[in-house]
Amino acid sequence: MHSGPLLKVEHVTMRFGGLVAVNDLSFEARKGEITALIGPNGAGKTTVFNCVTGFYKPTEGMMTLTHDDGSSFLLERMPDFRIAARAKVARTFQNIRLFSGLTVLENLLVAQHNVLMESSGWTIGGLLGLGGYKAASKASIEKAKYWLDKTRLIDRADDPAGDLAYGDQRRLEIARAMCTGPLLLCLDEPAAGLNPRESLELNNLLRSIRTDDGVSLLLIEHDMSVVMEISDHVVVLDYGTKISDGTPKQVQSDPRVVAAYLGVEDEEVEAVEAEVGIL
Amino acid sequence: MAKANNRASEQTAIVEQGLAPALKEAAFAALVTFGLCIPIVAWGTRQDLNNRLILDQRWDAVAWAVLIVFIGRLLVSLNKQRRSAGGGPLVSMPTALVPAMARLLPILAPLAIGFLFVFPIVAIFGSGWQGSIKWIDNFGVQILIYVMLGWGLNIVVGLAGLLDLGYVAFYAVGAYSYALFATKVIPATYPALGVWAFWICLPVAGLLAAFWGVLLGFPVLRLRGDYLAIVTLAFGEIIRLVLINWVDFSGGYAGISTIPRPSFFGIPFNASDSGFAAVFGLEFSPLYRTIFLYYVILMLALLTAFVTIRLRRMPVGRAWEALREDEIACRSLGINTTSTKLTAFAIGAGFGGVAGAFFSARQGFISPESFTFMESAVVLAIVVLGGMGSLWGVAIAAVAMIGGPELMREMDLLKPIFGADFDPTKYRMLIFGLAMVVIMIWKPRGLISTREPTAFLKESKSVSGSLVKEGHG
């Protein structure tokens, strides 16, 4: 499975005025692995995501994404849409952002914009009926079908995305991100609001994306049943700082993580703080 | 669709039942109307022959206005109650008509286009050789210009969701490009091309307008919603003020006259021996040019529709609609929103420019007066009333908004009702406003609010207007 790092985050700091949302964070997401980013509310997980996908520019630090052919991209220097188009990083959003007025199929076709744009000769060839636009258009529908099958949305293909149930919308957002042909898929709380059966199904989908489609994943998740079950590597954040990094087992038994997540009894605070090395 | 309508009305929550609340609402609306009517309708001033100011009182008109508002509001309230109670609406015609219309559209399209092609012949048979000029020019050509403008703006506002209040700027750029090229540049450089001026300048005017669309697009890329609307509005005014004040360039208020009229592919429409009538062995008549102009604008409008339909199925068209739905999601999918917005501005502006060039060739004279904010407002109203994104809706709205007031000139039959000195054209703005209010109550998302998908696997289901976003910048 694993080999070199796909995404390397080094000393990333993000400040909003006086607030330090992410403080000197370094971690790696390796090829063919599911990396989970966890932490209590307000730990800065989504900020890290927004930095990686270019929606924020980090105040300091470096983020390198390396493709199989050895070409590498410095994400902090690229605008957001180019990160998706060139560096091949796709993402979903914590509060679902679908094109609700477009149909399910159209949502997946929009995701293949760059491929189709090229094959349509930047619109001019396609408008005149020249070039391979027809073939590319057919291929794009096949690709959409593949993902609709995989996310069990094929029967809803011609319905507006806004009409789907919540769980279906979550899966559609993943399918749409996958249609951009990414190497790294960033999922922001994909299991939020899903029932246990749906989140089990999500586990299988994410595993299949990793194994069958060969796409690495970086996910933010609160649902520990998802995190511990499927991730190969977990990074724990608290107050913008990395407090633990390792396999799910290692992280689970890390006293700092336990302290951050569960808190401790009042009388034990000092003992635990001394143990974990906080002030 | 009917289901979606019901759902939408369910969401309007609890409406008080009974006649009393409806009467109360109606009385309140009537009171507001009364208050507004006192300064505007009830008192009017005029000067008599001795320059004395005379105060006219028109309390009967106020009474009519109050009564109409009272009854109208009462009906609207009762209608709303019926719907929220789960019953059918009091006036059931609209909801029953719209799905039927949607089913008929595929048949209606060839019929409507066929009718447009034979319209000049119908007009000639209907009102004779001389009388038909009015119908072809004032109705046919005039409406088709606005249909084309509406379809052009529809790309920017309806598809890409960018609220543009300065569309008239591109209309003006197109009109002045043609006027200046045809009156100054071509005679000074290649006078032999004179008869072809229109055909050469038409694409040039479109390209120049598209270029100005991009120029406007750049500074407003970061703006959204209200801010975008205000800046585009200002841009429209800037273009007009430059045209007024840069007298050397544009002739200022005096405008540009003796603009060459379009030729029949090199054969001018005049009474000379080499003119259209003589060449084809016909008796000279100005009607030929009018008919020719009609077909030119018809083809240009159809070209706009054709390009729009094709573009919607292309990646760029889908990206426009996706941009209208959610810009951030677009960027997360690798869509360059900057170039997507600029292409929408450019293509929309390009069609506006071509329409402008046609306008100046048809008029033979243009001045900044023709490019006021009112024009932008009318074109935007056509797009909004028609239903943003819908070619059909925009075309129907253009016919109603432009043809309606023109038709009112013909309404002599109203004279027996309202008296001999009743001039229907004076009421066009009133009816304009009334039509807007009615549409906003009856169909707040425009006449045709459903969206047709651009691709489908099994069957094409139209998307209810309540799911389609209007865009936010």
Short mmCIF file of N, CA, C and O in Angstrom, two decimals, chain B residues 154-267:
data_model
loop_
_atom_site.label_atom_id
_atom_site.label_comp_id
_atom_site.label_asym_id
_atom_site.label_seq_id
_atom_site.Cartn_x
_atom_site.Cartn_y
_atom_site.Cartn_z
N ASN B 154 -29.93 37.37 -20.91
CA ASN B 154 -30.27 36.12 -20.23
C ASN B 154 -29.02 35.28 -19.96
O ASN B 154 -28.94 34.59 -18.95
N ILE B 155 -28.03 35.37 -20.85
CA ILE B 155 -26.80 34.61 -20.63
C ILE B 155 -26.11 35.10 -19.36
O ILE B 155 -25.65 34.31 -18.54
N VAL B 156 -26.08 36.43 -19.19
CA VAL B 156 -25.37 37.01 -18.05
C VAL B 156 -26.19 36.84 -16.77
O VAL B 156 -25.70 36.37 -15.75
N VAL B 157 -27.47 37.24 -16.83
CA VAL B 157 -28.29 37.26 -15.62
C VAL B 157 -28.93 35.90 -15.36
O VAL B 157 -28.91 35.38 -14.25
N GLY B 158 -29.51 35.32 -16.40
CA GLY B 158 -30.28 34.09 -16.20
C GLY B 158 -29.41 32.87 -16.02
O GLY B 158 -29.69 32.03 -15.19
N LEU B 159 -28.35 32.75 -16.83
CA LEU B 159 -27.52 31.55 -16.73
C LEU B 159 -26.42 31.73 -15.70
O LEU B 159 -26.26 30.91 -14.80
N ALA B 160 -25.62 32.80 -15.85
CA ALA B 160 -24.47 32.94 -14.95
C ALA B 160 -24.85 33.59 -13.62
O ALA B 160 -24.04 33.59 -12.70
N GLY B 161 -26.08 34.14 -13.53
CA GLY B 161 -26.51 34.72 -12.26
C GLY B 161 -25.78 35.98 -11.87
O GLY B 161 -25.65 36.29 -10.70
N LEU B 162 -25.28 36.75 -12.86
CA LEU B 162 -24.60 38.00 -12.57
C LEU B 162 -25.55 39.15 -12.89
O LEU B 162 -25.91 39.35 -14.04
N LEU B 163 -25.96 39.88 -11.86
CA LEU B 163 -26.96 40.93 -12.07
C LEU B 163 -26.33 42.13 -12.76
O LEU B 163 -25.48 42.80 -12.19
N ASP B 164 -26.71 42.36 -14.01
CA ASP B 164 -26.11 43.41 -14.82
C ASP B 164 -27.17 44.47 -15.12
O ASP B 164 -28.11 44.22 -15.86
N LEU B 165 -26.98 45.66 -14.53
CA LEU B 165 -27.95 46.74 -14.76
C LEU B 165 -27.48 47.70 -15.84
O LEU B 165 -28.13 48.69 -16.11
N GLY B 166 -26.33 47.41 -16.45
CA GLY B 166 -25.79 48.35 -17.44
C GLY B 166 -25.72 47.74 -18.82
O GLY B 166 -24.84 48.09 -19.61
N TYR B 167 -26.64 46.85 -19.12
CA TYR B 167 -26.55 46.14 -20.39
C TYR B 167 -26.62 47.08 -21.58
O TYR B 167 -26.06 46.81 -22.64
N VAL B 168 -27.31 48.21 -21.39
CA VAL B 168 -27.49 49.15 -22.49
C VAL B 168 -26.13 49.68 -22.98
O VAL B 168 -26.00 50.09 -24.13
N ALA B 169 -25.12 49.62 -22.11
CA ALA B 169 -23.79 50.08 -22.51
C ALA B 169 -23.31 49.31 -23.74
O ALA B 169 -22.75 49.90 -24.67
N PHE B 170 -23.54 48.02 -23.75
CA PHE B 170 -23.04 47.20 -24.87
C PHE B 170 -23.88 47.41 -26.12
O PHE B 170 -23.38 47.35 -27.24
N TYR B 171 -25.17 47.66 -25.89
CA TYR B 171 -26.06 48.02 -26.98
C TYR B 171 -25.54 49.31 -27.64
O TYR B 171 -25.43 49.41 -28.87
N ALA B 172 -25.14 50.27 -26.77
CA ALA B 172 -24.62 51.54 -27.28
C ALA B 172 -23.28 51.34 -27.99
O ALA B 172 -23.05 51.91 -29.06
N VAL B 173 -22.42 50.51 -27.42
CA VAL B 173 -21.12 50.26 -28.05
C VAL B 173 -21.34 49.69 -29.45
O VAL B 173 -20.71 50.13 -30.43
N GLY B 174 -22.25 48.73 -29.57
CA GLY B 174 -22.54 48.14 -30.88
C GLY B 174 -23.08 49.17 -31.85
O GLY B 174 -22.64 49.26 -33.00
N ALA B 175 -24.03 49.97 -31.37
CA ALA B 175 -24.67 50.95 -32.24
C ALA B 175 -23.65 52.00 -32.72
O ALA B 175 -23.59 52.32 -33.92
N TYR B 176 -22.85 52.53 -31.79
CA TYR B 176 -21.87 53.53 -32.18
C TYR B 176 -20.74 52.94 -33.01
O TYR B 176 -20.19 53.63 -33.87
N SER B 177 -20.37 51.68 -32.75
CA SER B 177 -19.33 51.08 -33.59
C SER B 177 -19.78 51.07 -35.03
O SER B 177 -19.04 51.47 -35.93
N TYR B 178 -21.01 50.59 -35.26
CA TYR B 178 -21.48 50.54 -36.63
C TYR B 178 -21.57 51.94 -37.22
O TYR B 178 -21.07 52.20 -38.32
N ALA B 179 -22.17 52.86 -36.42
CA ALA B 179 -22.37 54.22 -36.95
C ALA B 179 -21.04 54.87 -37.32
O ALA B 179 -20.91 55.45 -38.39
N LEU B 180 -20.04 54.73 -36.45
CA LEU B 180 -18.76 55.39 -36.71
C LEU B 180 -18.00 54.71 -37.84
O LEU B 180 -17.42 55.37 -38.70
N PHE B 181 -18.00 53.38 -37.85
CA PHE B 181 -17.30 52.68 -38.93
C PHE B 181 -17.93 53.01 -40.27
O PHE B 181 -17.24 53.27 -41.25
N ALA B 182 -19.25 53.01 -40.31
CA ALA B 182 -19.93 53.16 -41.59
C ALA B 182 -19.92 54.59 -42.09
O ALA B 182 -19.92 54.83 -43.30
N THR B 183 -19.91 55.58 -41.15
CA THR B 183 -19.94 56.96 -41.62
C THR B 183 -18.56 57.57 -41.73
O THR B 183 -18.35 58.50 -42.49
N LYS B 184 -17.60 57.09 -40.95
CA LYS B 184 -16.27 57.74 -40.96
C LYS B 184 -15.18 56.83 -41.49
O LYS B 184 -14.46 57.18 -42.41
N VAL B 185 -15.04 55.65 -40.90
CA VAL B 185 -13.86 54.82 -41.20
C VAL B 185 -13.91 54.29 -42.63
O VAL B 185 -12.97 54.46 -43.40
N ILE B 186 -15.03 53.66 -42.99
CA ILE B 186 -15.09 53.03 -44.31
C ILE B 186 -15.02 54.06 -45.45
O ILE B 186 -14.23 53.88 -46.38
N PRO B 187 -15.77 55.18 -45.41
CA PRO B 187 -15.64 56.16 -46.50
C PRO B 187 -14.23 56.72 -46.61
O PRO B 187 -13.78 57.05 -47.71
N ALA B 188 -13.51 56.80 -45.48
CA ALA B 188 -12.17 57.37 -45.52
C ALA B 188 -11.14 56.37 -46.01
O ALA B 188 -10.08 56.76 -46.49
N THR B 189 -11.39 55.09 -45.84
CA THR B 189 -10.38 54.10 -46.21
C THR B 189 -10.75 53.35 -47.49
O THR B 189 -10.07 53.45 -48.50
N TYR B 190 -11.81 52.59 -47.43
CA TYR B 190 -12.21 51.79 -48.61
C TYR B 190 -13.64 52.15 -49.00
O TYR B 190 -14.56 51.39 -48.69
N PRO B 191 -13.84 53.29 -49.66
CA PRO B 191 -15.22 53.71 -49.99
C PRO B 191 -15.97 52.66 -50.80
O PRO B 191 -17.19 52.60 -50.76
N ALA B 192 -15.22 51.83 -51.53
CA ALA B 192 -15.89 50.82 -52.36
C ALA B 192 -16.68 49.83 -51.52
O ALA B 192 -17.62 49.19 -51.99
N LEU B 193 -16.28 49.68 -50.26
CA LEU B 193 -16.97 48.73 -49.39
C LEU B 193 -18.29 49.28 -48.85
O LEU B 193 -18.98 48.59 -48.11
N GLY B 194 -18.60 50.53 -49.23
CA GLY B 194 -19.76 51.21 -48.67
C GLY B 194 -21.02 50.37 -48.58
O GLY B 194 -21.65 50.30 -47.54
N VAL B 195 -21.38 49.71 -49.68
CA VAL B 195 -22.63 48.96 -49.67
C VAL B 195 -22.57 47.74 -48.76
O VAL B 195 -23.58 47.24 -48.32
N TRP B 196 -21.35 47.29 -48.49
CA TRP B 196 -21.20 46.11 -47.62
C TRP B 196 -21.01 46.49 -46.16
O TRP B 196 -20.79 45.61 -45.33
N ALA B 197 -21.04 47.82 -45.88
CA ALA B 197 -20.69 48.29 -44.54
C ALA B 197 -21.40 47.50 -43.44
O ALA B 197 -20.78 47.05 -42.48
N PHE B 198 -22.71 47.32 -43.62
CA PHE B 198 -23.49 46.68 -42.56
C PHE B 198 -22.97 45.29 -42.27
O PHE B 198 -22.77 44.89 -41.13
N TRP B 199 -22.72 44.54 -43.34
CA TRP B 199 -22.34 43.13 -43.15
C TRP B 199 -20.95 42.99 -42.58
O TRP B 199 -20.65 42.04 -41.88
N ILE B 200 -20.07 43.97 -42.90
CA ILE B 200 -18.72 43.92 -42.34
C ILE B 200 -18.76 44.33 -40.87
O ILE B 200 -18.11 43.74 -40.03
N CYS B 201 -19.57 45.36 -40.59
CA CYS B 201 -19.53 45.95 -39.25
C CYS B 201 -20.31 45.13 -38.22
O CYS B 201 -20.07 45.26 -37.03
N LEU B 202 -21.22 44.32 -38.68
CA LEU B 202 -22.04 43.56 -37.73
C LEU B 202 -21.16 42.70 -36.81
O LEU B 202 -21.24 42.83 -35.58
N PRO B 203 -20.28 41.86 -37.37
CA PRO B 203 -19.40 41.09 -36.46
C PRO B 203 -18.42 41.97 -35.70
O PRO B 203 -18.12 41.70 -34.55
N VAL B 204 -17.95 43.07 -36.37
CA VAL B 204 -17.01 43.96 -35.68
C VAL B 204 -17.67 44.57 -34.46
O VAL B 204 -17.09 44.62 -33.37
N ALA B 205 -18.92 45.02 -34.62
CA ALA B 205 -19.65 45.62 -33.51
C ALA B 205 -19.82 44.61 -32.38
O ALA B 205 -19.64 44.94 -31.20
N GLY B 206 -20.14 43.35 -32.76
CA GLY B 206 -20.28 42.31 -31.74
C GLY B 206 -18.98 42.09 -30.99
O GLY B 206 -18.96 42.02 -29.76
N LEU B 207 -17.87 42.04 -31.73
CA LEU B 207 -16.57 41.80 -31.09
C LEU B 207 -16.18 42.96 -30.18
O LEU B 207 -15.68 42.76 -29.08
N LEU B 208 -16.43 44.19 -30.68
CA LEU B 208 -16.08 45.35 -29.85
C LEU B 208 -16.89 45.36 -28.56
O LEU B 208 -16.37 45.62 -27.48
N ALA B 209 -18.20 45.05 -28.68
CA ALA B 209 -19.04 45.03 -27.48
C ALA B 209 -18.56 43.93 -26.54
O ALA B 209 -18.51 44.13 -25.32
N ALA B 210 -18.17 42.78 -27.10
CA ALA B 210 -17.67 41.69 -26.26
C ALA B 210 -16.40 42.13 -25.55
O ALA B 210 -16.21 41.85 -24.36
N PHE B 211 -15.56 42.87 -26.26
CA PHE B 211 -14.32 43.38 -25.67
C PHE B 211 -14.64 44.30 -24.50
O PHE B 211 -14.05 44.22 -23.43
N TRP B 212 -15.64 45.17 -24.70
CA TRP B 212 -16.05 46.05 -23.61
C TRP B 212 -16.69 45.27 -22.48
O TRP B 212 -16.60 45.66 -21.31
N GLY B 213 -17.33 44.18 -22.82
CA GLY B 213 -17.89 43.31 -21.78
C GLY B 213 -16.79 42.78 -20.89
O GLY B 213 -16.92 42.76 -19.66
N VAL B 214 -15.68 42.36 -21.50
CA VAL B 214 -14.54 41.87 -20.71
C VAL B 214 -13.94 43.00 -19.89
O VAL B 214 -13.61 42.83 -18.71
N LEU B 215 -13.83 44.19 -20.52
CA LEU B 215 -13.27 45.34 -19.80
C LEU B 215 -14.09 45.66 -18.56
O LEU B 215 -13.55 45.96 -17.50
N LEU B 216 -15.41 45.60 -18.70
CA LEU B 216 -16.27 45.83 -17.54
C LEU B 216 -16.14 44.67 -16.57
O LEU B 216 -16.13 44.86 -15.36
N GLY B 217 -16.03 43.47 -17.14
CA GLY B 217 -16.00 42.27 -16.29
C GLY B 217 -14.83 42.28 -15.32
O GLY B 217 -15.00 41.93 -14.16
N PHE B 218 -13.65 42.72 -15.78
CA PHE B 218 -12.47 42.63 -14.93
C PHE B 218 -12.64 43.33 -13.59
O PHE B 218 -12.47 42.69 -12.56
N PRO B 219 -12.99 44.63 -13.58
CA PRO B 219 -13.06 45.27 -12.27
C PRO B 219 -14.19 44.73 -11.39
O PRO B 219 -14.12 44.88 -10.17
N VAL B 220 -15.23 44.14 -11.96
CA VAL B 220 -16.36 43.75 -11.12
C VAL B 220 -16.33 42.27 -10.74
O VAL B 220 -17.27 41.77 -10.13
N LEU B 221 -15.22 41.58 -11.06
CA LEU B 221 -15.17 40.15 -10.79
C LEU B 221 -15.38 39.82 -9.32
O LEU B 221 -15.94 38.80 -8.97
N ARG B 222 -14.86 40.69 -8.45
CA ARG B 222 -14.93 40.39 -7.03
C ARG B 222 -16.26 40.80 -6.42
O ARG B 222 -16.53 40.51 -5.27
N LEU B 223 -17.06 41.53 -7.17
CA LEU B 223 -18.30 42.06 -6.60
C LEU B 223 -19.44 41.08 -6.77
O LEU B 223 -19.47 40.30 -7.71
N ARG B 224 -20.38 41.18 -5.84
CA ARG B 224 -21.53 40.29 -5.92
C ARG B 224 -22.81 41.08 -5.66
O ARG B 224 -22.80 42.11 -5.02
N GLY B 225 -23.89 40.53 -6.17
CA GLY B 225 -25.23 41.02 -5.82
C GLY B 225 -25.40 42.51 -6.04
O GLY B 225 -25.15 43.03 -7.12
N ASP B 226 -25.82 43.20 -4.97
CA ASP B 226 -26.16 44.62 -5.06
C ASP B 226 -24.98 45.44 -5.57
O ASP B 226 -25.14 46.37 -6.35
N TYR B 227 -23.77 45.08 -5.10
CA TYR B 227 -22.59 45.86 -5.46
C TYR B 227 -22.31 45.73 -6.95
O TYR B 227 -22.00 46.69 -7.64
N LEU B 228 -22.45 44.52 -7.46
CA LEU B 228 -22.27 44.28 -8.89
C LEU B 228 -23.30 45.09 -9.68
O LEU B 228 -22.98 45.75 -10.67
N ALA B 229 -24.55 45.07 -9.21
CA ALA B 229 -25.62 45.79 -9.90
C ALA B 229 -25.30 47.27 -9.99
O ALA B 229 -25.45 47.89 -11.05
N ILE B 230 -24.82 47.84 -8.88
CA ILE B 230 -24.57 49.29 -8.85
C ILE B 230 -23.42 49.65 -9.78
O ILE B 230 -23.48 50.62 -10.53
N VAL B 231 -22.35 48.83 -9.77
CA VAL B 231 -21.20 49.16 -10.62
C VAL B 231 -21.56 49.01 -12.10
O VAL B 231 -21.18 49.86 -12.91
N THR B 232 -22.32 47.98 -12.44
CA THR B 232 -22.71 47.83 -13.85
C THR B 232 -23.62 48.98 -14.27
O THR B 232 -23.53 49.49 -15.38
N LEU B 233 -24.50 49.40 -13.35
CA LEU B 233 -25.37 50.53 -13.64
C LEU B 233 -24.53 51.78 -13.93
O LEU B 233 -24.77 52.49 -14.91
N ALA B 234 -23.51 51.99 -13.09
CA ALA B 234 -22.64 53.15 -13.28
C ALA B 234 -21.92 53.04 -14.62
O ALA B 234 -21.77 54.04 -15.33
N PHE B 235 -21.51 51.84 -15.00
CA PHE B 235 -20.80 51.66 -16.26
C PHE B 235 -21.70 52.07 -17.43
O PHE B 235 -21.26 52.73 -18.36
N GLY B 236 -22.97 51.67 -17.34
CA GLY B 236 -23.92 52.06 -18.39
C GLY B 236 -24.02 53.57 -18.51
O GLY B 236 -24.04 54.13 -19.61
N GLU B 237 -24.04 54.24 -17.34
CA GLU B 237 -24.15 55.70 -17.35
C GLU B 237 -22.87 56.34 -17.88
O GLU B 237 -22.91 57.33 -18.60
N ILE B 238 -21.71 55.75 -17.52
CA ILE B 238 -20.43 56.32 -17.97
C ILE B 238 -20.38 56.32 -19.50
O ILE B 238 -20.05 57.33 -20.12
N ILE B 239 -20.75 55.20 -20.10
CA ILE B 239 -20.71 55.10 -21.55
C ILE B 239 -21.60 56.19 -22.16
O ILE B 239 -21.22 56.89 -23.11
N ARG B 240 -22.78 56.37 -21.59
CA ARG B 240 -23.72 57.36 -22.14
C ARG B 240 -23.15 58.77 -21.98
O ARG B 240 -23.21 59.59 -22.90
N LEU B 241 -22.57 59.05 -20.79
CA LEU B 241 -22.04 60.39 -20.55
C LEU B 241 -20.84 60.68 -21.45
O LEU B 241 -20.66 61.80 -21.91
N VAL B 242 -20.02 59.67 -21.69
CA VAL B 242 -18.89 59.87 -22.60
C VAL B 242 -19.42 60.19 -24.00
O VAL B 242 -18.93 61.10 -24.67
N LEU B 243 -20.45 59.47 -24.41
CA LEU B 243 -21.01 59.72 -25.75
C LEU B 243 -21.59 61.12 -25.84
O LEU B 243 -21.51 61.77 -26.89
N ILE B 244 -22.15 61.61 -24.73
CA ILE B 244 -22.73 62.96 -24.76
C ILE B 244 -21.62 64.01 -24.82
O ILE B 244 -21.69 64.98 -25.56
N ASN B 245 -20.56 63.79 -24.02
CA ASN B 245 -19.58 64.86 -23.83
C ASN B 245 -18.40 64.83 -24.79
O ASN B 245 -17.75 65.83 -24.99
N TRP B 246 -18.10 63.69 -25.34
CA TRP B 246 -16.97 63.61 -26.28
C TRP B 246 -17.51 63.93 -27.68
O TRP B 246 -17.68 63.05 -28.51
N VAL B 247 -17.72 65.21 -27.89
CA VAL B 247 -18.44 65.64 -29.08
C VAL B 247 -17.69 65.30 -30.37
O VAL B 247 -18.27 64.88 -31.36
N ASP B 248 -16.36 65.47 -30.34
CA ASP B 248 -15.56 65.19 -31.55
C ASP B 248 -15.74 63.75 -32.01
O ASP B 248 -15.70 63.45 -33.20
N PHE B 249 -15.89 62.88 -31.05
CA PHE B 249 -15.94 61.45 -31.35
C PHE B 249 -17.34 61.01 -31.75
O PHE B 249 -17.52 60.35 -32.78
N SER B 250 -18.33 61.41 -30.96
CA SER B 250 -19.65 60.82 -31.13
C SER B 250 -20.71 61.82 -31.57
O SER B 250 -21.85 61.44 -31.78
N GLY B 251 -20.32 63.11 -31.69
CA GLY B 251 -21.32 64.10 -32.07
C GLY B 251 -22.18 64.57 -30.91
O GLY B 251 -23.11 65.32 -31.12
N GLY B 252 -21.88 64.13 -29.69
CA GLY B 252 -22.61 64.60 -28.51
C GLY B 252 -24.11 64.35 -28.62
O GLY B 252 -24.54 63.33 -29.17
N TYR B 253 -24.87 65.33 -28.10
CA TYR B 253 -26.33 65.20 -28.13
C TYR B 253 -26.87 65.09 -29.55
O TYR B 253 -27.91 64.49 -29.78
N ALA B 254 -26.16 65.72 -30.48
CA ALA B 254 -26.65 65.73 -31.86
C ALA B 254 -26.64 64.33 -32.46
O ALA B 254 -27.35 64.04 -33.42
N GLY B 255 -25.82 63.47 -31.93
CA GLY B 255 -25.78 62.09 -32.40
C GLY B 255 -25.13 61.96 -33.76
O GLY B 255 -24.41 62.85 -34.22
N ILE B 256 -25.36 60.83 -34.39
CA ILE B 256 -24.79 60.57 -35.71
C ILE B 256 -25.96 60.30 -36.65
O ILE B 256 -26.81 59.46 -36.35
N SER B 257 -26.00 61.04 -37.75
CA SER B 257 -27.11 60.82 -38.68
C SER B 257 -26.56 60.31 -40.01
O SER B 257 -25.35 60.13 -40.17
N THR B 258 -27.45 60.10 -40.94
CA THR B 258 -27.13 59.53 -42.26
C THR B 258 -26.25 58.28 -42.15
O THR B 258 -25.26 58.12 -42.86
N ILE B 259 -26.62 57.42 -41.23
CA ILE B 259 -25.91 56.14 -41.11
C ILE B 259 -26.38 55.28 -42.28
O ILE B 259 -27.58 55.16 -42.53
N PRO B 260 -25.43 54.67 -43.03
CA PRO B 260 -25.84 53.86 -44.18
C PRO B 260 -26.78 52.74 -43.75
O PRO B 260 -26.57 52.10 -42.72
N ARG B 261 -27.81 52.53 -44.56
CA ARG B 261 -28.75 51.46 -44.25
C ARG B 261 -28.20 50.15 -44.79
O ARG B 261 -27.35 50.15 -45.69
N PRO B 262 -28.67 49.03 -44.25
CA PRO B 262 -28.15 47.75 -44.74
C PRO B 262 -28.50 47.54 -46.21
O PRO B 262 -29.53 48.02 -46.69
N SER B 263 -27.62 46.83 -46.92
CA SER B 263 -27.89 46.52 -48.32
C SER B 263 -28.30 45.07 -48.43
O SER B 263 -28.03 44.27 -47.54
N PHE B 264 -28.97 44.74 -49.53
CA PHE B 264 -29.33 43.34 -49.77
C PHE B 264 -28.09 42.65 -50.32
O PHE B 264 -27.92 42.50 -51.52
N PHE B 265 -27.19 42.28 -49.45
CA PHE B 265 -25.92 41.64 -49.82
C PHE B 265 -25.26 42.39 -50.99
O PHE B 265 -24.93 41.81 -52.01
N GLY B 266 -25.11 43.71 -50.82
CA GLY B 266 -24.42 44.50 -51.82
C GLY B 266 -25.35 45.31 -52.70
O GLY B 266 -24.90 46.22 -53.38
N ILE B 267 -26.63 44.99 -52.73
CA ILE B 267 -27.57 45.76 -53.55
C ILE B 267 -28.35 46.69 -52.63
O ILE B 267 -29.06 46.24 -51.74
#
